[in-house]
Amino acid sequence: MIRFTVNGTERTYDGDPEMPLLWYLRDIAGFTGTKFGCGMSLCGACTVHQNGEAVRSCSVAMKELEGTSITTIEGISATGLHPVQKAWMEIKVPQCGYCQTGQIMQAIAFLRQNHNPSDQQIDEAMSGNLCRCGTYQRIRAAIHQAAKEMA
Amino acid sequence: MNNIQNVSRRGFLKGAVAAGTFVLGARLVPEPLWADILNDAPDLFQPGIFLSIASDGTITIVAHRSEMGCGSRTALPLVVADELDADWSKVKIDQAIGDAKYGDQDTDGSHSVRSFFDQMRQVGATGRVMLITAAARKWRVAEKECTTEPGFVVHKASARKLSYGELSAAAAKLRVPRKEDVPLKSRSEWRYIGKDNALFDLPDIVTGKATFGMDAKMPGMVYASIEHPPVLGQKIKSYDDKAALKVRGVKQTLTIETFKPPHHFQPLGGVAVIADDTWAAFQGRKALKVNWDTSPNAVYNSDQFRKTLESTARQPGKVVRNVGDVDAEFAKGGKIIEAEFYAPHLAHASMEPPVAVAEYRDGKVLAWAPTQSPQAVQETIASVLGVKKEDVTCHVTLLGGAFGRKSKPDQVAEAAVLSKQLGKPVKVVWTREDDIQFDFFHSVAAMYMKAAVGPDGKPTAWLQRTAYPPIGSTFDVNAKYADDEMGLGWNNLPFDIPNHRAENGPADAHVRIGWLRSVANIYHAFAIHSFADELANAANKDSVQYLLELIGPPRIVPLKAEPDEQEEQKRYPLDTARLRRVVEMVAEKSGWGKSPSGKGHGFGVAAHRAFLTYVATVVEVEVDEKGQVQIPNVWTAVDTGTVVAPDNVRNQIEGAANFGASLALLSEITVTNGVVNQSNFNDYELVRMNSAPKHTSVYIVESDAPPAGVGEPGVPPFAPAFYNAIHAATGKRIREMPLSKTQLV
């Protein structure tokens, strides 16, 4: 039996210990804001937080969750929007939107480490997250704006 | 003929909406009283939409086009809301199911807004007139004394107003006014059209609540992952599922028959692993052992095929446009310049892989899918399962990207086929590897270019030949010529050259070929605008000046139009004044010519008209001593006629620069013995934030011309502008896509 929390709620799991967190979240727990894109940590669409750090949920096995806390896009803000989500709306970042929850989760974790990032630091931090629609320039602008708001 | 009617008055939607709700439909067919229209004009374009206003003031507008990120699910309802004078914050959008009554729902070819703009205006304006009539009767005043403000009819003289909700029951009883009695707003009266509006789904997207195909569910559904034949057309010889069935969560395996050619949008065939969750289905599949039969497509090797295509492109082909006599001009001798270009297969790789949920029950099918074409879902499932099209209900989710891939609903048909065998709903999930290996690929292409150049450096003759497996091969095994792709930047060269001939050579298809964002424009524009720049260099002229000389004086370019293209050509003539304007605009905005090219720093330009939109792009590159390339800036000027959502247009054109950068720099699909060599984002590479253009600037030409396409036209000029910049920076002429095939140092 593996014990952990998702968005603050305690959970237990006794299924296949090799199942990636992604599929537990999507198919079993019903947190579908976390997306499947590649299954190999190549695209970042499945990014969630484990103990506050960004991880690719497609590559974290359930057996690695014992005692950890997981946050998904659904749990990022109990009251309204996180400043990063607000910036995403103001800059009107999304096109299709599929990768954007992963982008937002990556950006939130990054901004906890770096409160005033340069363009280059943002590019490095975000280059694991693909966007096929091509919203990279808006993502960068939204991260700058969120950093300002959070300062 | 008036073609909008008050369907609630006639009980058309009886039972579908609450009594008293005011529902307005446009060209709702089939409908008995409309039979005369259908008979009079069987080819009548019959898109449909309706809006309803409930007594609480809620306005519901049906979006009948799919949303894959291009914004039409917002833009078209916005047009209705504007003419209706609705309060946009009270508008709900209902996504239409697939139904022929809506007319064309295939959301491709960048035509949602341009095809439905006028009609959506008419729908909204008709509703507004009827609400005014209802209010005027209630107040016993003249209609012309009444006006509207968002959500209300107002009688200024008596300072009275009634909300649309209060008026909806009365309006529902009215006769629909004739089209000529419905005034449209003047452009200056638009509240929403042309203003910066956010996507309707934006709040749901940033909070993870938006429902994509991947998120669709049905009660009691099981999950399926399908081992497809590695080579197109292979059948199962035998298979061993013992190990697969031992995987925890795996329930059983099933087979899907391999299609009979032409493949159309039929399932590829294969062995499906059915499981309790997606992961178990994936794991079970890894444990499968399948022996495949042979297929004639196993002969396909893209490296060898390249030579065949290049050789075809050097030979005379089918003439698709002829002006003057290029042969006579070439025979005169003088300076001749030739060049060849090659572009590889590409995969769409939308971030959401193909996925669908379907349930077969009692001869009927219910599906939820991220599809660009819900009617194609109906048709495909009907044909594969032998049910009636009307018995297939297809709900459309949001699409996590599509780029043309999701016009083809093979994975939805797979879900339906499996559900019929299982007797319960099935969710089919493609892996990224499935997506990249079993795509409807953007075609490989070879182009041969030849020009005779006069003493002034301008071409006196220009011959262009292209050869590639056509999209038509999807529907016809004998298709060899790309007749349908010629209008995509090949039979409509907008240059002022006295002798010009465009040709197309034959080619066979051995993988599924499909349309990918901007389609054949990609390699056509690559060859034409790389060659134009090559001629500019040969003439020792500035690239922008030379391009303007090639385009020549402002004029309408005379083009042949098939009967079904004549209306469009009349409305959207190829106007070189508009093409010149975007070139001049992008040159000015980019500061063209102010910073010299050379020594690893360069600027390139290209201008192309696609999907009736004029786009000019300037790309700036920096190439370091190791040959590493950076793109500090991309400037794009776009004339797309009337714009509904300007910020969305900017976003699309910015996105097109990134999409263009992926294919120009990195992406390539190759095939060995019929098997695709790439499988995920490690070997099918796309630009990331650190390799994408740093800055993308978009300039929209103010225009009151009819709206044109937006989703695709930004893509074609990027690659040639980028390669021209590489040439300016390094002196290397790029003749093959992507750039990673060429050593720069």
JSON list of N, CA and C in Angstrom, two decimals, chain B residues 234-298:
[
{"chain": "B", "resi": 234, "resn": "GLN", "atom": "N", "xyz": [-0.09, -4.25, -44.47]},
{"chain": "B", "resi": 234, "resn": "GLN", "atom": "CA", "xyz": [0.21, -5.60, -43.97]},
{"chain": "B", "resi": 234, "resn": "GLN", "atom": "C", "xyz": [-0.98, -6.17, -43.22]},
{"chain": "B", "resi": 235, "resn": "LYS", "atom": "N", "xyz": [-1.14, -7.51, -43.33]},
{"chain": "B", "resi": 235, "resn": "LYS", "atom": "CA", "xyz": [-2.19, -8.19, -42.58]},
{"chain": "B", "resi": 235, "resn": "LYS", "atom": "C", "xyz": [-1.54, -9.07, -41.51]},
{"chain": "B", "resi": 236, "resn": "ILE", "atom": "N", "xyz": [-2.33, -9.45, -40.53]},
{"chain": "B", "resi": 236, "resn": "ILE", "atom": "CA", "xyz": [-1.82, -10.32, -39.47]},
{"chain": "B", "resi": 236, "resn": "ILE", "atom": "C", "xyz": [-1.70, -11.74, -40.03]},
{"chain": "B", "resi": 237, "resn": "LYS", "atom": "N", "xyz": [-0.53, -12.34, -39.86]},
{"chain": "B", "resi": 237, "resn": "LYS", "atom": "CA", "xyz": [-0.33, -13.75, -40.23]},
{"chain": "B", "resi": 237, "resn": "LYS", "atom": "C", "xyz": [-0.73, -14.60, -39.02]},
{"chain": "B", "resi": 238, "resn": "SER", "atom": "N", "xyz": [-0.13, -14.26, -37.90]},
{"chain": "B", "resi": 238, "resn": "SER", "atom": "CA", "xyz": [-0.46, -14.95, -36.64]},
{"chain": "B", "resi": 238, "resn": "SER", "atom": "C", "xyz": [-0.03, -14.03, -35.51]},
{"chain": "B", "resi": 239, "resn": "TYR", "atom": "N", "xyz": [-0.54, -14.30, -34.32]},
{"chain": "B", "resi": 239, "resn": "TYR", "atom": "CA", "xyz": [-0.04, -13.53, -33.18]},
{"chain": "B", "resi": 239, "resn": "TYR", "atom": "C", "xyz": [-0.17, -14.33, -31.90]},
{"chain": "B", "resi": 240, "resn": "ASP", "atom": "N", "xyz": [0.68, -13.97, -30.93]},
{"chain": "B", "resi": 240, "resn": "ASP", "atom": "CA", "xyz": [0.76, -14.66, -29.66]},
{"chain": "B", "resi": 240, "resn": "ASP", "atom": "C", "xyz": [0.49, -13.63, -28.57]},
{"chain": "B", "resi": 241, "resn": "ASP", "atom": "N", "xyz": [-0.61, -13.82, -27.85]},
{"chain": "B", "resi": 241, "resn": "ASP", "atom": "CA", "xyz": [-0.96, -12.83, -26.81]},
{"chain": "B", "resi": 241, "resn": "ASP", "atom": "C", "xyz": [-0.83, -13.40, -25.40]},
{"chain": "B", "resi": 242, "resn": "LYS", "atom": "N", "xyz": [-0.16, -14.56, -25.27]},
{"chain": "B", "resi": 242, "resn": "LYS", "atom": "CA", "xyz": [-0.08, -15.19, -23.94]},
{"chain": "B", "resi": 242, "resn": "LYS", "atom": "C", "xyz": [0.53, -14.24, -22.90]},
{"chain": "B", "resi": 243, "resn": "ALA", "atom": "N", "xyz": [1.67, -13.67, -23.25]},
{"chain": "B", "resi": 243, "resn": "ALA", "atom": "CA", "xyz": [2.35, -12.78, -22.29]},
{"chain": "B", "resi": 243, "resn": "ALA", "atom": "C", "xyz": [1.51, -11.53, -22.06]},
{"chain": "B", "resi": 244, "resn": "ALA", "atom": "N", "xyz": [0.88, -11.04, -23.11]},
{"chain": "B", "resi": 244, "resn": "ALA", "atom": "CA", "xyz": [0.07, -9.82, -22.98]},
{"chain": "B", "resi": 244, "resn": "ALA", "atom": "C", "xyz": [-1.07, -10.04, -21.99]},
{"chain": "B", "resi": 245, "resn": "LEU", "atom": "N", "xyz": [-1.68, -11.20, -22.06]},
{"chain": "B", "resi": 245, "resn": "LEU", "atom": "CA", "xyz": [-2.84, -11.47, -21.20]},
{"chain": "B", "resi": 245, "resn": "LEU", "atom": "C", "xyz": [-2.44, -11.64, -19.75]},
{"chain": "B", "resi": 246, "resn": "LYS", "atom": "N", "xyz": [-1.15, -11.85, -19.50]},
{"chain": "B", "resi": 246, "resn": "LYS", "atom": "CA", "xyz": [-0.69, -11.97, -18.11]},
{"chain": "B", "resi": 246, "resn": "LYS", "atom": "C", "xyz": [-0.45, -10.61, -17.46]},
{"chain": "B", "resi": 247, "resn": "VAL", "atom": "N", "xyz": [-0.41, -9.57, -18.28]},
{"chain": "B", "resi": 247, "resn": "VAL", "atom": "CA", "xyz": [-0.17, -8.23, -17.73]},
{"chain": "B", "resi": 247, "resn": "VAL", "atom": "C", "xyz": [-1.36, -7.81, -16.87]},
{"chain": "B", "resi": 248, "resn": "ARG", "atom": "N", "xyz": [-1.06, -7.33, -15.68]},
{"chain": "B", "resi": 248, "resn": "ARG", "atom": "CA", "xyz": [-2.10, -6.91, -14.76]},
{"chain": "B", "resi": 248, "resn": "ARG", "atom": "C", "xyz": [-3.00, -5.85, -15.41]},
{"chain": "B", "resi": 249, "resn": "GLY", "atom": "N", "xyz": [-4.29, -6.08, -15.37]},
{"chain": "B", "resi": 249, "resn": "GLY", "atom": "CA", "xyz": [-5.23, -5.11, -15.93]},
{"chain": "B", "resi": 249, "resn": "GLY", "atom": "C", "xyz": [-5.63, -5.38, -17.36]},
{"chain": "B", "resi": 250, "resn": "VAL", "atom": "N", "xyz": [-4.92, -6.29, -18.04]},
{"chain": "B", "resi": 250, "resn": "VAL", "atom": "CA", "xyz": [-5.29, -6.62, -19.43]},
{"chain": "B", "resi": 250, "resn": "VAL", "atom": "C", "xyz": [-6.44, -7.62, -19.41]},
{"chain": "B", "resi": 251, "resn": "LYS", "atom": "N", "xyz": [-7.47, -7.34, -20.21]},
{"chain": "B", "resi": 251, "resn": "LYS", "atom": "CA", "xyz": [-8.66, -8.21, -20.22]},
{"chain": "B", "resi": 251, "resn": "LYS", "atom": "C", "xyz": [-8.63, -9.20, -21.37]},
{"chain": "B", "resi": 252, "resn": "GLN", "atom": "N", "xyz": [-8.33, -8.72, -22.55]},
{"chain": "B", "resi": 252, "resn": "GLN", "atom": "CA", "xyz": [-8.33, -9.60, -23.72]},
{"chain": "B", "resi": 252, "resn": "GLN", "atom": "C", "xyz": [-7.67, -8.89, -24.89]},
{"chain": "B", "resi": 253, "resn": "THR", "atom": "N", "xyz": [-7.51, -9.62, -26.00]},
{"chain": "B", "resi": 253, "resn": "THR", "atom": "CA", "xyz": [-7.03, -8.99, -27.23]},
{"chain": "B", "resi": 253, "resn": "THR", "atom": "C", "xyz": [-8.07, -9.22, -28.32]},
{"chain": "B", "resi": 254, "resn": "LEU", "atom": "N", "xyz": [-8.07, -8.31, -29.28]},
{"chain": "B", "resi": 254, "resn": "LEU", "atom": "CA", "xyz": [-9.01, -8.40, -30.41]},
{"chain": "B", "resi": 254, "resn": "LEU", "atom": "C", "xyz": [-8.25, -7.99, -31.67]},
{"chain": "B", "resi": 255, "resn": "THR", "atom": "N", "xyz": [-8.73, -8.44, -32.80]},
{"chain": "B", "resi": 255, "resn": "THR", "atom": "CA", "xyz": [-8.07, -8.00, -34.03]},
{"chain": "B", "resi": 255, "resn": "THR", "atom": "C", "xyz": [-8.96, -7.03, -34.79]},
{"chain": "B", "resi": 256, "resn": "ILE", "atom": "N", "xyz": [-8.32, -6.18, -35.53]},
{"chain": "B", "resi": 256, "resn": "ILE", "atom": "CA", "xyz": [-9.03, -5.27, -36.46]},
{"chain": "B", "resi": 256, "resn": "ILE", "atom": "C", "xyz": [-8.50, -5.58, -37.85]},
{"chain": "B", "resi": 257, "resn": "GLU", "atom": "N", "xyz": [-9.43, -5.80, -38.75]},
{"chain": "B", "resi": 257, "resn": "GLU", "atom": "CA", "xyz": [-9.05, -6.18, -40.11]},
{"chain": "B", "resi": 257, "resn": "GLU", "atom": "C", "xyz": [-8.30, -5.05, -40.81]},
{"chain": "B", "resi": 258, "resn": "THR", "atom": "N", "xyz": [-7.30, -5.42, -41.58]},
{"chain": "B", "resi": 258, "resn": "THR", "atom": "CA", "xyz": [-6.59, -4.42, -42.37]},
{"chain": "B", "resi": 258, "resn": "THR", "atom": "C", "xyz": [-7.51, -3.92, -43.50]},
{"chain": "B", "resi": 259, "resn": "PHE", "atom": "N", "xyz": [-7.44, -2.63, -43.75]},
{"chain": "B", "resi": 259, "resn": "PHE", "atom": "CA", "xyz": [-8.31, -2.00, -44.76]},
{"chain": "B", "resi": 259, "resn": "PHE", "atom": "C", "xyz": [-8.14, -2.62, -46.14]},
{"chain": "B", "resi": 260, "resn": "LYS", "atom": "N", "xyz": [-9.15, -2.45, -46.95]},
{"chain": "B", "resi": 260, "resn": "LYS", "atom": "CA", "xyz": [-9.02, -2.79, -48.37]},
{"chain": "B", "resi": 260, "resn": "LYS", "atom": "C", "xyz": [-8.75, -1.48, -49.12]},
{"chain": "B", "resi": 261, "resn": "PRO", "atom": "N", "xyz": [-7.71, -1.45, -49.96]},
{"chain": "B", "resi": 261, "resn": "PRO", "atom": "CA", "xyz": [-7.36, -0.19, -50.64]},
{"chain": "B", "resi": 261, "resn": "PRO", "atom": "C", "xyz": [-8.50, 0.32, -51.53]},
{"chain": "B", "resi": 262, "resn": "PRO", "atom": "N", "xyz": [-8.63, 1.63, -51.69]},
{"chain": "B", "resi": 262, "resn": "PRO", "atom": "CA", "xyz": [-7.81, 2.66, -51.07]},
{"chain": "B", "resi": 262, "resn": "PRO", "atom": "C", "xyz": [-8.11, 2.79, -49.57]},
{"chain": "B", "resi": 263, "resn": "HIS", "atom": "N", "xyz": [-7.09, 3.19, -48.84]},
{"chain": "B", "resi": 263, "resn": "HIS", "atom": "CA", "xyz": [-7.24, 3.16, -47.37]},
{"chain": "B", "resi": 263, "resn": "HIS", "atom": "C", "xyz": [-8.22, 4.19, -46.84]},
{"chain": "B", "resi": 264, "resn": "HIS", "atom": "N", "xyz": [-8.38, 5.30, -47.63]},
{"chain": "B", "resi": 264, "resn": "HIS", "atom": "CA", "xyz": [-9.31, 6.34, -47.18]},
{"chain": "B", "resi": 264, "resn": "HIS", "atom": "C", "xyz": [-9.03, 6.66, -45.71]},
{"chain": "B", "resi": 265, "resn": "PHE", "atom": "N", "xyz": [-10.07, 6.70, -44.86]},
{"chain": "B", "resi": 265, "resn": "PHE", "atom": "CA", "xyz": [-9.82, 6.95, -43.43]},
{"chain": "B", "resi": 265, "resn": "PHE", "atom": "C", "xyz": [-10.10, 5.70, -42.61]},
{"chain": "B", "resi": 266, "resn": "GLN", "atom": "N", "xyz": [-10.02, 4.54, -43.28]},
{"chain": "B", "resi": 266, "resn": "GLN", "atom": "CA", "xyz": [-10.32, 3.28, -42.59]},
{"chain": "B", "resi": 266, "resn": "GLN", "atom": "C", "xyz": [-9.23, 2.96, -41.57]},
{"chain": "B", "resi": 267, "resn": "PRO", "atom": "N", "xyz": [-9.58, 2.12, -40.57]},
{"chain": "B", "resi": 267, "resn": "PRO", "atom": "CA", "xyz": [-8.54, 1.66, -39.64]},
{"chain": "B", "resi": 267, "resn": "PRO", "atom": "C", "xyz": [-7.42, 0.95, -40.40]},
{"chain": "B", "resi": 268, "resn": "LEU", "atom": "N", "xyz": [-6.19, 1.08, -39.86]},
{"chain": "B", "resi": 268, "resn": "LEU", "atom": "CA", "xyz": [-5.04, 0.43, -40.48]},
{"chain": "B", "resi": 268, "resn": "LEU", "atom": "C", "xyz": [-5.08, -1.07, -40.31]},
{"chain": "B", "resi": 269, "resn": "GLY", "atom": "N", "xyz": [-5.80, -1.53, -39.28]},
{"chain": "B", "resi": 269, "resn": "GLY", "atom": "CA", "xyz": [-5.78, -2.95, -38.91]},
{"chain": "B", "resi": 269, "resn": "GLY", "atom": "C", "xyz": [-4.82, -3.18, -37.76]},
{"chain": "B", "resi": 270, "resn": "GLY", "atom": "N", "xyz": [-4.82, -4.41, -37.23]},
{"chain": "B", "resi": 270, "resn": "GLY", "atom": "CA", "xyz": [-3.87, -4.72, -36.16]},
{"chain": "B", "resi": 270, "resn": "GLY", "atom": "C", "xyz": [-4.48, -5.50, -35.03]},
{"chain": "B", "resi": 271, "resn": "VAL", "atom": "N", "xyz": [-3.71, -5.58, -33.93]},
{"chain": "B", "resi": 271, "resn": "VAL", "atom": "CA", "xyz": [-4.14, -6.31, -32.75]},
{"chain": "B", "resi": 271, "resn": "VAL", "atom": "C", "xyz": [-4.34, -5.32, -31.61]},
{"chain": "B", "resi": 272, "resn": "ALA", "atom": "N", "xyz": [-5.53, -5.35, -31.03]},
{"chain": "B", "resi": 272, "resn": "ALA", "atom": "CA", "xyz": [-5.84, -4.40, -29.95]},
{"chain": "B", "resi": 272, "resn": "ALA", "atom": "C", "xyz": [-5.77, -5.12, -28.61]},
{"chain": "B", "resi": 273, "resn": "VAL", "atom": "N", "xyz": [-5.13, -4.46, -27.66]},
{"chain": "B", "resi": 273, "resn": "VAL", "atom": "CA", "xyz": [-5.11, -4.96, -26.29]},
{"chain": "B", "resi": 273, "resn": "VAL", "atom": "C", "xyz": [-6.13, -4.16, -25.49]},
{"chain": "B", "resi": 274, "resn": "ILE", "atom": "N", "xyz": [-7.06, -4.88, -24.87]},
{"chain": "B", "resi": 274, "resn": "ILE", "atom": "CA", "xyz": [-8.14, -4.25, -24.11]},
{"chain": "B", "resi": 274, "resn": "ILE", "atom": "C", "xyz": [-7.80, -4.37, -22.63]},
{"chain": "B", "resi": 275, "resn": "ALA", "atom": "N", "xyz": [-7.92, -3.24, -21.91]},
{"chain": "B", "resi": 275, "resn": "ALA", "atom": "CA", "xyz": [-7.49, -3.25, -20.51]},
{"chain": "B", "resi": 275, "resn": "ALA", "atom": "C", "xyz": [-8.32, -2.31, -19.66]},
{"chain": "B", "resi": 276, "resn": "ASP", "atom": "N", "xyz": [-8.05, -2.38, -18.34]},
{"chain": "B", "resi": 276, "resn": "ASP", "atom": "CA", "xyz": [-8.78, -1.55, -17.38]},
{"chain": "B", "resi": 276, "resn": "ASP", "atom": "C", "xyz": [-8.34, -0.09, -17.40]},
{"chain": "B", "resi": 277, "resn": "ASP", "atom": "N", "xyz": [-7.13, 0.16, -17.85]},
{"chain": "B", "resi": 277, "resn": "ASP", "atom": "CA", "xyz": [-6.64, 1.54, -17.91]},
{"chain": "B", "resi": 277, "resn": "ASP", "atom": "C", "xyz": [-5.64, 1.65, -19.06]},
{"chain": "B", "resi": 278, "resn": "THR", "atom": "N", "xyz": [-5.28, 2.86, -19.37]},
{"chain": "B", "resi": 278, "resn": "THR", "atom": "CA", "xyz": [-4.41, 3.11, -20.53]},
{"chain": "B", "resi": 278, "resn": "THR", "atom": "C", "xyz": [-3.05, 2.42, -20.36]},
{"chain": "B", "resi": 279, "resn": "TRP", "atom": "N", "xyz": [-2.51, 2.55, -19.16]},
{"chain": "B", "resi": 279, "resn": "TRP", "atom": "CA", "xyz": [-1.17, 2.02, -18.90]},
{"chain": "B", "resi": 279, "resn": "TRP", "atom": "C", "xyz": [-1.14, 0.50, -19.11]},
{"chain": "B", "resi": 280, "resn": "ALA", "atom": "N", "xyz": [-2.14, -0.18, -18.58]},
{"chain": "B", "resi": 280, "resn": "ALA", "atom": "CA", "xyz": [-2.18, -1.64, -18.73]},
{"chain": "B", "resi": 280, "resn": "ALA", "atom": "C", "xyz": [-2.28, -2.00, -20.21]},
{"chain": "B", "resi": 281, "resn": "ALA", "atom": "N", "xyz": [-3.07, -1.24, -20.96]},
{"chain": "B", "resi": 281, "resn": "ALA", "atom": "CA", "xyz": [-3.19, -1.51, -22.40]},
{"chain": "B", "resi": 281, "resn": "ALA", "atom": "C", "xyz": [-1.84, -1.34, -23.10]},
{"chain": "B", "resi": 282, "resn": "PHE", "atom": "N", "xyz": [-1.11, -0.27, -22.73]},
{"chain": "B", "resi": 282, "resn": "PHE", "atom": "CA", "xyz": [0.22, -0.05, -23.33]},
{"chain": "B", "resi": 282, "resn": "PHE", "atom": "C", "xyz": [1.17, -1.20, -22.98]},
{"chain": "B", "resi": 283, "resn": "GLN", "atom": "N", "xyz": [1.14, -1.63, -21.71]},
{"chain": "B", "resi": 283, "resn": "GLN", "atom": "CA", "xyz": [2.05, -2.68, -21.27]},
{"chain": "B", "resi": 283, "resn": "GLN", "atom": "C", "xyz": [1.71, -4.01, -21.94]},
{"chain": "B", "resi": 284, "resn": "GLY", "atom": "N", "xyz": [0.43, -4.28, -22.04]},
{"chain": "B", "resi": 284, "resn": "GLY", "atom": "CA", "xyz": [0.02, -5.52, -22.71]},
{"chain": "B", "resi": 284, "resn": "GLY", "atom": "C", "xyz": [0.51, -5.54, -24.15]},
{"chain": "B", "resi": 285, "resn": "ARG", "atom": "N", "xyz": [0.45, -4.39, -24.76]},
{"chain": "B", "resi": 285, "resn": "ARG", "atom": "CA", "xyz": [0.86, -4.32, -26.17]},
{"chain": "B", "resi": 285, "resn": "ARG", "atom": "C", "xyz": [2.35, -4.61, -26.34]},
{"chain": "B", "resi": 286, "resn": "LYS", "atom": "N", "xyz": [3.12, -4.15, -25.37]},
{"chain": "B", "resi": 286, "resn": "LYS", "atom": "CA", "xyz": [4.57, -4.41, -25.47]},
{"chain": "B", "resi": 286, "resn": "LYS", "atom": "C", "xyz": [4.85, -5.91, -25.41]},
{"chain": "B", "resi": 287, "resn": "ALA", "atom": "N", "xyz": [3.95, -6.65, -24.76]},
{"chain": "B", "resi": 287, "resn": "ALA", "atom": "CA", "xyz": [4.16, -8.09, -24.59]},
{"chain": "B", "resi": 287, "resn": "ALA", "atom": "C", "xyz": [3.60, -8.91, -25.75]},
{"chain": "B", "resi": 288, "resn": "LEU", "atom": "N", "xyz": [2.96, -8.26, -26.70]},
{"chain": "B", "resi": 288, "resn": "LEU", "atom": "CA", "xyz": [2.38, -8.96, -27.86]},
{"chain": "B", "resi": 288, "resn": "LEU", "atom": "C", "xyz": [3.46, -9.41, -28.83]},
{"chain": "B", "resi": 289, "resn": "LYS", "atom": "N", "xyz": [3.21, -10.55, -29.48]},
{"chain": "B", "resi": 289, "resn": "LYS", "atom": "CA", "xyz": [4.10, -10.93, -30.59]},
{"chain": "B", "resi": 289, "resn": "LYS", "atom": "C", "xyz": [3.21, -11.11, -31.82]},
{"chain": "B", "resi": 290, "resn": "VAL", "atom": "N", "xyz": [3.49, -10.33, -32.86]},
{"chain": "B", "resi": 290, "resn": "VAL", "atom": "CA", "xyz": [2.66, -10.41, -34.06]},
{"chain": "B", "resi": 290, "resn": "VAL", "atom": "C", "xyz": [3.54, -10.73, -35.28]},
{"chain": "B", "resi": 291, "resn": "ASN", "atom": "N", "xyz": [3.10, -11.71, -36.04]},
{"chain": "B", "resi": 291, "resn": "ASN", "atom": "CA", "xyz": [3.75, -11.97, -37.34]},
{"chain": "B", "resi": 291, "resn": "ASN", "atom": "C", "xyz": [2.91, -11.32, -38.43]},
{"chain": "B", "resi": 292, "resn": "TRP", "atom": "N", "xyz": [3.56, -10.52, -39.23]},
{"chain": "B", "resi": 292, "resn": "TRP", "atom": "CA", "xyz": [2.84, -9.79, -40.28]},
{"chain": "B", "resi": 292, "resn": "TRP", "atom": "C", "xyz": [3.09, -10.40, -41.64]},
{"chain": "B", "resi": 293, "resn": "ASP", "atom": "N", "xyz": [2.08, -10.33, -42.46]},
{"chain": "B", "resi": 293, "resn": "ASP", "atom": "CA", "xyz": [2.17, -10.72, -43.85]},
{"chain": "B", "resi": 293, "resn": "ASP", "atom": "C", "xyz": [3.03, -9.69, -44.61]},
{"chain": "B", "resi": 294, "resn": "THR", "atom": "N", "xyz": [3.21, -9.91, -45.89]},
{"chain": "B", "resi": 294, "resn": "THR", "atom": "CA", "xyz": [3.96, -8.91, -46.66]},
{"chain": "B", "resi": 294, "resn": "THR", "atom": "C", "xyz": [3.02, -7.87, -47.23]},
{"chain": "B", "resi": 295, "resn": "SER", "atom": "N", "xyz": [3.60, -6.76, -47.65]},
{"chain": "B", "resi": 295, "resn": "SER", "atom": "CA", "xyz": [2.81, -5.70, -48.30]},
{"chain": "B", "resi": 295, "resn": "SER", "atom": "C", "xyz": [3.64, -5.14, -49.44]},
{"chain": "B", "resi": 296, "resn": "PRO", "atom": "N", "xyz": [2.99, -4.76, -50.54]},
{"chain": "B", "resi": 296, "resn": "PRO", "atom": "CA", "xyz": [3.76, -4.13, -51.64]},
{"chain": "B", "resi": 296, "resn": "PRO", "atom": "C", "xyz": [4.46, -2.85, -51.20]},
{"chain": "B", "resi": 297, "resn": "ASN", "atom": "N", "xyz": [4.01, -2.26, -50.10]},
{"chain": "B", "resi": 297, "resn": "ASN", "atom": "CA", "xyz": [4.62, -1.01, -49.65]},
{"chain": "B", "resi": 297, "resn": "ASN", "atom": "C", "xyz": [5.95, -1.22, -48.93]},
{"chain": "B", "resi": 298, "resn": "ALA", "atom": "N", "xyz": [6.33, -2.50, -48.71]},
{"chain": "B", "resi": 298, "resn": "ALA", "atom": "CA", "xyz": [7.63, -2.78, -48.07]},
{"chain": "B", "resi": 298, "resn": "ALA", "atom": "C", "xyz": [8.80, -2.40, -48.97]}
]
